[in-house]
Tab-separated table of N, CA and C in Angstrom:
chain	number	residue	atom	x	y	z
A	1	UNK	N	-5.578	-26.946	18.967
A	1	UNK	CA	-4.330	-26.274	18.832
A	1	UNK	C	-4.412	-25.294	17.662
A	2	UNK	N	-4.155	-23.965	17.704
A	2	UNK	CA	-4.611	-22.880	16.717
A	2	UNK	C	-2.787	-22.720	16.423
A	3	UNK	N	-3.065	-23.066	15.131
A	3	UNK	CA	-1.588	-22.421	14.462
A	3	UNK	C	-1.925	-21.343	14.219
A	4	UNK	N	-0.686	-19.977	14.174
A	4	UNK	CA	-0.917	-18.894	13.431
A	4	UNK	C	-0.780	-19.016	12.164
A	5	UNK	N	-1.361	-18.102	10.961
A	5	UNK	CA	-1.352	-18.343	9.764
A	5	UNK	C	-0.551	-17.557	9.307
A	6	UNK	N	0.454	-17.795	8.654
A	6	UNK	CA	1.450	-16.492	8.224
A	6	UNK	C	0.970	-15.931	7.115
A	7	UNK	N	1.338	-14.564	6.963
A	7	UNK	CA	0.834	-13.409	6.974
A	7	UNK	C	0.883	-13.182	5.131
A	8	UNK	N	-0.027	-12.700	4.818
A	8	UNK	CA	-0.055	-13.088	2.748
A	8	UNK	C	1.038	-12.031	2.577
A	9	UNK	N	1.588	-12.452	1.267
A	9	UNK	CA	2.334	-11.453	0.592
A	9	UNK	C	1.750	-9.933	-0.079
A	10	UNK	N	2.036	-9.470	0.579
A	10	UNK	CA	1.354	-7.882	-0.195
A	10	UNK	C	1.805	-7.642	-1.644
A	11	UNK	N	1.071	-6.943	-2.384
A	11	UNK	CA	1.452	-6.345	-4.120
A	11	UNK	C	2.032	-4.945	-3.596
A	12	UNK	N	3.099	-4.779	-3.956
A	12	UNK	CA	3.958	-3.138	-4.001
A	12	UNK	C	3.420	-2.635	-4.966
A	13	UNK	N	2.824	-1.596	-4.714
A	13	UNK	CA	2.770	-0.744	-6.121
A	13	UNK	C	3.806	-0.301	-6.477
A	14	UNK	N	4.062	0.001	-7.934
A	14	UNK	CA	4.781	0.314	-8.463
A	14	UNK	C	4.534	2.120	-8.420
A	15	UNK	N	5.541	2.949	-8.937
A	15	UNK	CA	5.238	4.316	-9.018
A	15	UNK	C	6.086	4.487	-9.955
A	16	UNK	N	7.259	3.898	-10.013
A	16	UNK	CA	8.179	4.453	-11.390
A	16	UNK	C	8.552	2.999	-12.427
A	17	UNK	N	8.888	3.151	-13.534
A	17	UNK	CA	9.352	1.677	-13.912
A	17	UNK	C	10.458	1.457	-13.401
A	18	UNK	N	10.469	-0.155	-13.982
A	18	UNK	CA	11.695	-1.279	-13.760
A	18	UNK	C	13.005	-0.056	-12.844
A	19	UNK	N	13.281	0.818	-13.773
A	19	UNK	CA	15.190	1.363	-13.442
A	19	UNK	C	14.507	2.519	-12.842
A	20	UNK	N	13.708	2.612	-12.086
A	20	UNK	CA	12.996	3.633	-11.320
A	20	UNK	C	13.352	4.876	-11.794
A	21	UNK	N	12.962	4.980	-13.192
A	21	UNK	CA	13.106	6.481	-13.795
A	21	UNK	C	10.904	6.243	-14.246
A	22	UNK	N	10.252	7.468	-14.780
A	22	UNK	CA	9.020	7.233	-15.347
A	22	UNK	C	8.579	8.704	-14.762
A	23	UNK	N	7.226	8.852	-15.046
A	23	UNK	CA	6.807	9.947	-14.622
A	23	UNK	C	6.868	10.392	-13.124
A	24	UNK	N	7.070	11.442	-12.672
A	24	UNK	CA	7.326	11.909	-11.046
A	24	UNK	C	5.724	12.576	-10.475
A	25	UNK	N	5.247	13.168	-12.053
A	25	UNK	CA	4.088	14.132	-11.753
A	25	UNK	C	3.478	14.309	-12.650
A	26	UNK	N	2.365	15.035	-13.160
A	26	UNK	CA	1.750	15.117	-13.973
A	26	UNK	C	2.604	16.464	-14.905
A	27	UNK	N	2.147	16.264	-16.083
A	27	UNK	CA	3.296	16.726	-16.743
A	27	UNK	C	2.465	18.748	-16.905
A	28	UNK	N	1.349	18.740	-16.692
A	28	UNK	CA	0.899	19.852	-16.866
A	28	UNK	C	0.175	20.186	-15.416
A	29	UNK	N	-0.020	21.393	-14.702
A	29	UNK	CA	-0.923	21.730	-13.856
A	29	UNK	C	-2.441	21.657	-14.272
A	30	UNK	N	-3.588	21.256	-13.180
A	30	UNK	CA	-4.508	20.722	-13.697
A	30	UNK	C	-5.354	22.252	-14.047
A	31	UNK	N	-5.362	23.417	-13.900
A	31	UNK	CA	-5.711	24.358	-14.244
A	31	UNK	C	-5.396	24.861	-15.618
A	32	UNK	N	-4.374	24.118	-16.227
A	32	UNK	CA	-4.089	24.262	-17.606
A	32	UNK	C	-4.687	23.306	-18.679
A	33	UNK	N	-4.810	23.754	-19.930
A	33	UNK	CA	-6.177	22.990	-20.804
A	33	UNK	C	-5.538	21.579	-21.030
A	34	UNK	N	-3.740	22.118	-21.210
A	34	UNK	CA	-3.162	20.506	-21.630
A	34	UNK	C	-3.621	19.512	-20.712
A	35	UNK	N	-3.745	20.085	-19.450
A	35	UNK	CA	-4.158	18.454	-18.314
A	35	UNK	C	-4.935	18.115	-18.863
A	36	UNK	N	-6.040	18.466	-19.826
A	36	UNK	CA	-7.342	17.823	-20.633
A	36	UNK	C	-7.599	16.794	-21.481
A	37	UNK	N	-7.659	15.427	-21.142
A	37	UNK	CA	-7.457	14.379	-22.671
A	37	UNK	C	-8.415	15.156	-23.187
A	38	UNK	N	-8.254	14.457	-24.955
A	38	UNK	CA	-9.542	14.788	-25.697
A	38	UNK	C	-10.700	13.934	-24.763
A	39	UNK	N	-10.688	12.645	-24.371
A	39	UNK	CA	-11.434	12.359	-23.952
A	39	UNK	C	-12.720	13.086	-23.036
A	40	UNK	N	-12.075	13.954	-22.062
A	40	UNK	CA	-12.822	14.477	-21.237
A	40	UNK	C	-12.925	15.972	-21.556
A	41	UNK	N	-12.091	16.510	-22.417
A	41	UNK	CA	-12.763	17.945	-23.340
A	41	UNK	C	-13.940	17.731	-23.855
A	42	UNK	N	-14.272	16.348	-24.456
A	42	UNK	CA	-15.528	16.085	-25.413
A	42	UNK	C	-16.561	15.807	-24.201
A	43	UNK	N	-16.185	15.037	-23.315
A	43	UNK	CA	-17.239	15.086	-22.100
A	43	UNK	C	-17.906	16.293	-21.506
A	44	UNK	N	-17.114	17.295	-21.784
A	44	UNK	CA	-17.213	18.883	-21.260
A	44	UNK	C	-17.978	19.588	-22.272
A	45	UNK	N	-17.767	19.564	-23.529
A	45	UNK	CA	-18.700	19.853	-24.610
A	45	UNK	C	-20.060	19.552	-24.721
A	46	UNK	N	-20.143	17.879	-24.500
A	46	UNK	CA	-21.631	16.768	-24.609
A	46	UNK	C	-22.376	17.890	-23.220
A	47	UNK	N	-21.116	17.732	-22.270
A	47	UNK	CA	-21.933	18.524	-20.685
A	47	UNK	C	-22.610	19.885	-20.955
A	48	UNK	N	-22.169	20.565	-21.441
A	48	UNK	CA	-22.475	22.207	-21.843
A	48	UNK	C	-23.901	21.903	-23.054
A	49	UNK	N	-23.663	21.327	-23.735
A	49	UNK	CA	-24.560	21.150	-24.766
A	49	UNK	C	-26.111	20.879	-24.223
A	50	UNK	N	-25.857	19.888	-22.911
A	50	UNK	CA	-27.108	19.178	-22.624
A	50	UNK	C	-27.613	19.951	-21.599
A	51	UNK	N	-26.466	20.863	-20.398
A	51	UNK	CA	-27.001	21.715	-19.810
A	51	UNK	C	-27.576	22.946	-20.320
A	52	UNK	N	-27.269	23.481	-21.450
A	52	UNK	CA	-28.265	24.311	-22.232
A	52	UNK	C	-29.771	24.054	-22.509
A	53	UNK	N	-29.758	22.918	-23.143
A	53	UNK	CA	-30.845	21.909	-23.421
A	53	UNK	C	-31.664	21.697	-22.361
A	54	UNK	N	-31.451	21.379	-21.157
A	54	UNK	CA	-32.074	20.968	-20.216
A	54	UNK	C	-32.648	22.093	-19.234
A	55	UNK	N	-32.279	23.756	-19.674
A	55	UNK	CA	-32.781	24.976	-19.255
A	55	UNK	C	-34.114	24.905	-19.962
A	56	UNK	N	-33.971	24.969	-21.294
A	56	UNK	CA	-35.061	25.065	-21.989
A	56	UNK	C	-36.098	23.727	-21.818
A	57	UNK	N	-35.848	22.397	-22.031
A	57	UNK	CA	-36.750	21.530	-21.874
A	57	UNK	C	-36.563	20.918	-20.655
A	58	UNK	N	-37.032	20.883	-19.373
A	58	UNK	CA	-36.474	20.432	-18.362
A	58	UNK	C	-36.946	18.730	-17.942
A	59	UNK	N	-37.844	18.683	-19.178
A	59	UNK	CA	-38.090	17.261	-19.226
A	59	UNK	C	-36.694	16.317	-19.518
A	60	UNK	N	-36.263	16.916	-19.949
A	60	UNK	CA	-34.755	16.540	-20.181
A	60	UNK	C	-33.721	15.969	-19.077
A	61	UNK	N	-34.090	16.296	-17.759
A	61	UNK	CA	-33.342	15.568	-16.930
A	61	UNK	C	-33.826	14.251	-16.278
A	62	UNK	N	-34.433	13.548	-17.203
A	62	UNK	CA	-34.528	12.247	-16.675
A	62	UNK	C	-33.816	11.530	-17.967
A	63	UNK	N	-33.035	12.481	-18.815
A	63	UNK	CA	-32.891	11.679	-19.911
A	63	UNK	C	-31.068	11.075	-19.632
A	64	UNK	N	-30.887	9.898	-19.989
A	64	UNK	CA	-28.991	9.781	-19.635
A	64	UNK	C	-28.683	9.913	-20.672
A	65	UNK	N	-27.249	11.368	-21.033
A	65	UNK	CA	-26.846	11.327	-21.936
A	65	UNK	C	-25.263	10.552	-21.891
A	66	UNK	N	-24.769	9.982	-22.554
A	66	UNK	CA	-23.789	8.744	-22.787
A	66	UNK	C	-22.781	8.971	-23.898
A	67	UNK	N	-21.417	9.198	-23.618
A	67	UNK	CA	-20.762	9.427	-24.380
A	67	UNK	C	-19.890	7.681	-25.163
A	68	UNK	N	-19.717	7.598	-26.021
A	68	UNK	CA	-19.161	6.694	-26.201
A	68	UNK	C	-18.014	6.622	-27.277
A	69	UNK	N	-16.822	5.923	-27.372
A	69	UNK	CA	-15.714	6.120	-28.571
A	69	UNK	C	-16.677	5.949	-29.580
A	70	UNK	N	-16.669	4.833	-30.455
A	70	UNK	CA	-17.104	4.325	-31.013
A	70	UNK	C	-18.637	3.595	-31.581
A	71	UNK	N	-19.554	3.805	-32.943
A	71	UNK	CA	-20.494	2.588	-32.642
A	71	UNK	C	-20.177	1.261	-32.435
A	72	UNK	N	-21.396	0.500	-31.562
A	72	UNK	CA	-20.806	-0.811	-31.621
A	72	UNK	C	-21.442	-1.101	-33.080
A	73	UNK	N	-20.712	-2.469	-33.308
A	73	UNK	CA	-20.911	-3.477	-34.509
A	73	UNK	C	-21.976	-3.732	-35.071
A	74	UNK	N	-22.918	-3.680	-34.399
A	74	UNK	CA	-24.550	-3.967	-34.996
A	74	UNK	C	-24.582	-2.520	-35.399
A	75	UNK	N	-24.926	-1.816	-34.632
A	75	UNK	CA	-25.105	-0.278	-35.365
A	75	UNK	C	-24.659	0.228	-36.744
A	76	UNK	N	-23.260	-0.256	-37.129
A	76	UNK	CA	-22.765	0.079	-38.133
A	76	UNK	C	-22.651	-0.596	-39.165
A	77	UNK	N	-22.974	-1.826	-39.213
A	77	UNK	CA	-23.555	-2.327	-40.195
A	77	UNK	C	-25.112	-3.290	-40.093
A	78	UNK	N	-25.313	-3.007	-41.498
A	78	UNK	CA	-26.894	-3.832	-41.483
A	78	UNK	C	-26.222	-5.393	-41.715
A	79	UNK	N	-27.680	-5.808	-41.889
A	79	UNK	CA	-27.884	-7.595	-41.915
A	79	UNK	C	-26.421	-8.385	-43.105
A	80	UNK	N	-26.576	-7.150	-43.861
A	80	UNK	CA	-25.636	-7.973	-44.978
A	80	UNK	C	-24.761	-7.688	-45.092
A	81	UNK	N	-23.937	-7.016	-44.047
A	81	UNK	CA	-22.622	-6.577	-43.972
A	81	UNK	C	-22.231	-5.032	-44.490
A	82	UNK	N	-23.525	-4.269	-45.217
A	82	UNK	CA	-23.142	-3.156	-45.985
A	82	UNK	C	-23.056	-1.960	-44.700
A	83	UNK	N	-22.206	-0.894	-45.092
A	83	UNK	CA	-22.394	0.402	-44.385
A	83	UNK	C	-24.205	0.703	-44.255
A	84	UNK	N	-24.760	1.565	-43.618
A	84	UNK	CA	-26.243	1.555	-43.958
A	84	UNK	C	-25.772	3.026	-44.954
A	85	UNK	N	-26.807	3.844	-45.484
A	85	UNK	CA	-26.772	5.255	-46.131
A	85	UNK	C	-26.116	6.094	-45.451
A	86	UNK	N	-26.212	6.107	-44.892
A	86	UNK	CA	-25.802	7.683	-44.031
A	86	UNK	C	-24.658	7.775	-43.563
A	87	UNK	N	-23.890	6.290	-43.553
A	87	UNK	CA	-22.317	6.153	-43.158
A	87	UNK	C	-22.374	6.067	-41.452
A	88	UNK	N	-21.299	6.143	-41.123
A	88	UNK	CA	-21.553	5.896	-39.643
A	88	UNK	C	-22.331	7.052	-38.741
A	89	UNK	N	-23.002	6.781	-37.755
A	89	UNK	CA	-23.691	7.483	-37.216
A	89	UNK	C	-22.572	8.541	-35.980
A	90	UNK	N	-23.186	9.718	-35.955
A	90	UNK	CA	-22.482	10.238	-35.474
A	90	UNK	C	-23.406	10.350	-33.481
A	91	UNK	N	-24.547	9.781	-33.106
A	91	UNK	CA	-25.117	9.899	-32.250
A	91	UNK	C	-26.211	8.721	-32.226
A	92	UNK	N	-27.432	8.500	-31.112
A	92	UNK	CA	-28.376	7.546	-31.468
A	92	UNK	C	-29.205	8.053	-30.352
A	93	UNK	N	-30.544	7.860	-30.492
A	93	UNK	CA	-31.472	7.443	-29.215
A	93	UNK	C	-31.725	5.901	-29.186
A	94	UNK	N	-31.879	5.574	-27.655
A	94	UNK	CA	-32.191	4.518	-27.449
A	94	UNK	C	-33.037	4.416	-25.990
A	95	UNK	N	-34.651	4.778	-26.802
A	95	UNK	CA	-35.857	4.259	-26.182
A	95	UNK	C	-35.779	3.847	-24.726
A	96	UNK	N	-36.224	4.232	-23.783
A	96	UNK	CA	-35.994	3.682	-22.400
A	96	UNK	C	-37.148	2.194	-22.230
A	97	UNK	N	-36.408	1.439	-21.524
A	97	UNK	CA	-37.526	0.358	-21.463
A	97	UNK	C	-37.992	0.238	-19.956
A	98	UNK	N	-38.708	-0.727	-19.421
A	98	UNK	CA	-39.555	-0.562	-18.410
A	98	UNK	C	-38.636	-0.098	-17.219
A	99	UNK	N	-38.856	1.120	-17.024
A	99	UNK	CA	-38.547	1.694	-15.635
A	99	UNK	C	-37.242	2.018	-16.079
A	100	UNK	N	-36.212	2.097	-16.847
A	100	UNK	CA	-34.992	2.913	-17.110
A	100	UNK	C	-35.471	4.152	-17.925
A	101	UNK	N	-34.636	5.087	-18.035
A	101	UNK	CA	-34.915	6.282	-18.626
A	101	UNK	C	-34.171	6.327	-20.380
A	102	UNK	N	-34.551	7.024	-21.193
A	102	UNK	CA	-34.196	6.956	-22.701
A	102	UNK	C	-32.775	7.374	-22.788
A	103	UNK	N	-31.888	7.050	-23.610
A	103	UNK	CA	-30.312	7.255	-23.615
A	103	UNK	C	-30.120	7.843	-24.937
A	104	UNK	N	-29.435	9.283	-24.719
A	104	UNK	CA	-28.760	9.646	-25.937
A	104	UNK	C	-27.415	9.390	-25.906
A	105	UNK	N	-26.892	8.815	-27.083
A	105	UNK	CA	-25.453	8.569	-27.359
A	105	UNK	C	-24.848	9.153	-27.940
A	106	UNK	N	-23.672	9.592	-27.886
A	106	UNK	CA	-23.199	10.722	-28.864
A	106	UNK	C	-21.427	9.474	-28.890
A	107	UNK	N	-21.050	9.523	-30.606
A	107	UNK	CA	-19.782	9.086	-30.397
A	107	UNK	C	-18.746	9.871	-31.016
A	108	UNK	N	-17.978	9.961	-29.898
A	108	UNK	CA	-16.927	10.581	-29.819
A	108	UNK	C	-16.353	10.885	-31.162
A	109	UNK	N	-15.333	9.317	-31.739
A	109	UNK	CA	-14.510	9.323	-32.659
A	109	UNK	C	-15.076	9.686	-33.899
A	110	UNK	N	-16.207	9.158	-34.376
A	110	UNK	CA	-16.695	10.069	-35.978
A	110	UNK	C	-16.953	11.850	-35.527
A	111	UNK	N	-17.497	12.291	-34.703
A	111	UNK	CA	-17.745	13.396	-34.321
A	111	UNK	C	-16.218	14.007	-34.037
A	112	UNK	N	-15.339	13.804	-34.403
A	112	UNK	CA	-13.790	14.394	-33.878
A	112	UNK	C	-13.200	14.042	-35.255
A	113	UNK	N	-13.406	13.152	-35.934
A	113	UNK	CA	-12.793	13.162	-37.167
A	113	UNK	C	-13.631	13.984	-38.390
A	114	UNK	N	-14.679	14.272	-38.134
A	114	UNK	CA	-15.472	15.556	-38.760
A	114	UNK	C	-15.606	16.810	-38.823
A	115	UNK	N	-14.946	16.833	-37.265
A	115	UNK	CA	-14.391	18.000	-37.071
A	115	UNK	C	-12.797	18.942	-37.176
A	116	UNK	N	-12.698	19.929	-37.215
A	116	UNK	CA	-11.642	20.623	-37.804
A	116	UNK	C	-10.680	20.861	-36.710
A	117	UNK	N	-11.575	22.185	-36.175
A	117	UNK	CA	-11.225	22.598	-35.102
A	117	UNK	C	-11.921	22.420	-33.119
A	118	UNK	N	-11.803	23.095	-32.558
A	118	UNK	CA	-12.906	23.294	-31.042
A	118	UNK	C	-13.864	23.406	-31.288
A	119	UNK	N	-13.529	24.587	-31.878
A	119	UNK	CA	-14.953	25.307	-32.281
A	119	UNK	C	-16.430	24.475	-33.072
A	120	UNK	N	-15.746	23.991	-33.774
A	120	UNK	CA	-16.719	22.957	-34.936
A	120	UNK	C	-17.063	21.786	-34.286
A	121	UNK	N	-16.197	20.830	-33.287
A	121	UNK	CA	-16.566	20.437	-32.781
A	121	UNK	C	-17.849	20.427	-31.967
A	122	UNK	N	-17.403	21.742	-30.963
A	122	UNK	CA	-18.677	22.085	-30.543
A	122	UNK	C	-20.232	22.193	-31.081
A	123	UNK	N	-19.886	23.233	-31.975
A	123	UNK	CA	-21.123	23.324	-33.016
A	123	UNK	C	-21.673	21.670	-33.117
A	124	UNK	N	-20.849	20.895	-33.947
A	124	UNK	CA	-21.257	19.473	-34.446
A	124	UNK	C	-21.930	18.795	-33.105
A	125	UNK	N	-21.501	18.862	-31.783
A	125	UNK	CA	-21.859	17.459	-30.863
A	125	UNK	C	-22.949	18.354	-30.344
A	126	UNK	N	-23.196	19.739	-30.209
A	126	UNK	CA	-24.826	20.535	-30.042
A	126	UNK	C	-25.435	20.158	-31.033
A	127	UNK	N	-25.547	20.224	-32.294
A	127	UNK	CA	-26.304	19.534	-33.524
A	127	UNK	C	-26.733	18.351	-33.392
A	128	UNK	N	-25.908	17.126	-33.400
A	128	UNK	CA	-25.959	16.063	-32.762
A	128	UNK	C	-26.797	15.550	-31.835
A	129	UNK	N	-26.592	16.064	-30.669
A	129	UNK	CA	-27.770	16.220	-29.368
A	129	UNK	C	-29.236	16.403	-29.583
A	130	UNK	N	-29.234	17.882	-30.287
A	130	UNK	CA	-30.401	18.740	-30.767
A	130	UNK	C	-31.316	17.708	-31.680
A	131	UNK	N	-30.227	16.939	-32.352
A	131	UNK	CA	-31.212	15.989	-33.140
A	131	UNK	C	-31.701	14.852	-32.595
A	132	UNK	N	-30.880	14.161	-31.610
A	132	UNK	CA	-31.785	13.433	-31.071
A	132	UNK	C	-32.801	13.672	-29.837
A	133	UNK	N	-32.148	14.581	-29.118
A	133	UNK	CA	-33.449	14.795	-28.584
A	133	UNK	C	-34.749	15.704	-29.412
A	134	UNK	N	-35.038	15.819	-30.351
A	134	UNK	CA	-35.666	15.971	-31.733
A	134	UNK	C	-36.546	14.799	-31.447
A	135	UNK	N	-35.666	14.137	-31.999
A	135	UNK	CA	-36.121	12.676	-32.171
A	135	UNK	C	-37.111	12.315	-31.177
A	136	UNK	N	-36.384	12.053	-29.676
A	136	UNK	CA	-37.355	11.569	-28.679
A	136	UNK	C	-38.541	12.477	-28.192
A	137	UNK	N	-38.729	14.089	-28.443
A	137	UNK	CA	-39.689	14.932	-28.524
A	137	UNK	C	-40.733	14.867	-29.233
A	138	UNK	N	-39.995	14.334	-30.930
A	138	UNK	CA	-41.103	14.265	-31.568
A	138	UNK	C	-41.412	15.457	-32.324
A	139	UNK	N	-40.229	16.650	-32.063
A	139	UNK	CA	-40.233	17.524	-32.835
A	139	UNK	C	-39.092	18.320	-33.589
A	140	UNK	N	-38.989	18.964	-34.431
A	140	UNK	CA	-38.123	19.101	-35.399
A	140	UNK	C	-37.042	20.044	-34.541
A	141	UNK	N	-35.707	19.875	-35.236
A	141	UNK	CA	-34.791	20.408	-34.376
A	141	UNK	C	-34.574	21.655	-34.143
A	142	UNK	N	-34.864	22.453	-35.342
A	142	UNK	CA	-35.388	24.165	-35.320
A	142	UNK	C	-36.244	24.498	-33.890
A	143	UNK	N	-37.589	23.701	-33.478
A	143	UNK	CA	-38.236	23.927	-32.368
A	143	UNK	C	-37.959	23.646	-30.845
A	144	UNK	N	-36.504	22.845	-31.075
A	144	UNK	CA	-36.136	22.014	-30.133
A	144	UNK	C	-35.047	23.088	-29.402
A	145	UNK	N	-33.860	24.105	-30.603
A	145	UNK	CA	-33.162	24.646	-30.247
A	145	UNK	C	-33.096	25.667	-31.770
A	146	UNK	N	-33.397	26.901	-31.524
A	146	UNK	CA	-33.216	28.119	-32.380
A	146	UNK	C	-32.003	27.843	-33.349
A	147	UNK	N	-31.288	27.328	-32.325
A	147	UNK	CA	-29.496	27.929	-32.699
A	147	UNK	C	-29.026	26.647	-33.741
A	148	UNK	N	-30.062	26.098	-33.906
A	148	UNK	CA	-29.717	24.456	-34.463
A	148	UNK	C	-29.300	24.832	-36.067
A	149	UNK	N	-28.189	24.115	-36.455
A	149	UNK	CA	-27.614	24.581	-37.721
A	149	UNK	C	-26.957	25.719	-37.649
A	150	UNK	N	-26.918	26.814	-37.074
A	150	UNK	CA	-25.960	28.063	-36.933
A	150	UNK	C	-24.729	27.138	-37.542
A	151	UNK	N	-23.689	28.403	-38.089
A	151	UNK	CA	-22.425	28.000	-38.210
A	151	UNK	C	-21.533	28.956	-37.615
């Protein structure tokens, strides 16, 4: 004897709050810069930076570049709890291991609080880049990118 199984309760999405007032739409057209978090302006920067980079060294596209807020916790401090010298890092390489490819990190939040304006921004997270892939080249950042240090 097959009972039918009655039927689960569905989740309503929600679209407005509780007193159905809240957003209707996005508050800017997406062709305008405001639709832009900082979040994904800085993604657009790291992007431009590495597609430059990757004209000139094209070894470069096996490399993942990785944006992230913040360092994590080990990074920013050593064994004994101190800041290391250099204060927080504003980027990192991290070595590829068997069969993944090498990761540059660039973080967001020190790189935005160092900066002033767009503009500097920019400059700073190309610097940034330039130096670590430096790093994983093996050669100095002047040879890596001309423009390295410009202001």
């Amino acid at each position: 004897m097959d009972t039918p199984t009655p039927p689960q309760p569905t989740q309503r999405q929600r679209r407005r709050d509780r007193h159905g007032r809240g957003m209707r739409g996005p508050i800017a057209p997406p062709q305008v810069p405001l639709a832009l978090s900082r979040a994904d302006a800085f993604d657009d920067l790291v992007r431009d930076a590495t597609e430059r980079l990757e004209r000139r060294w094209p070894q470069l596209a096996e490399v993942e570049f990785v944006v992230q807020d913040v360092p994590g916790r080990p990074d920013a401090e050593l064994a004994d709890g101190a800041l290391p010298e250099d204060g927080v890092p504003l980027g990192r390489l991290v070595e590829g291991r068997k069969g993944s490819p090498p990761r540059i990190v660039v973080y967001r939040r020190p790189v935005e609080i160092r900066s002033k304006s767009r503009e500097d921004r920019a400059l700073l997270v190309h610097d940034v880049i330039v130096e670590q892939v430096a790093e994983l080249l093996g050669l100095s950042p002047e040879n890596v990118d001309p423009r390295y240090g410009e202001d």
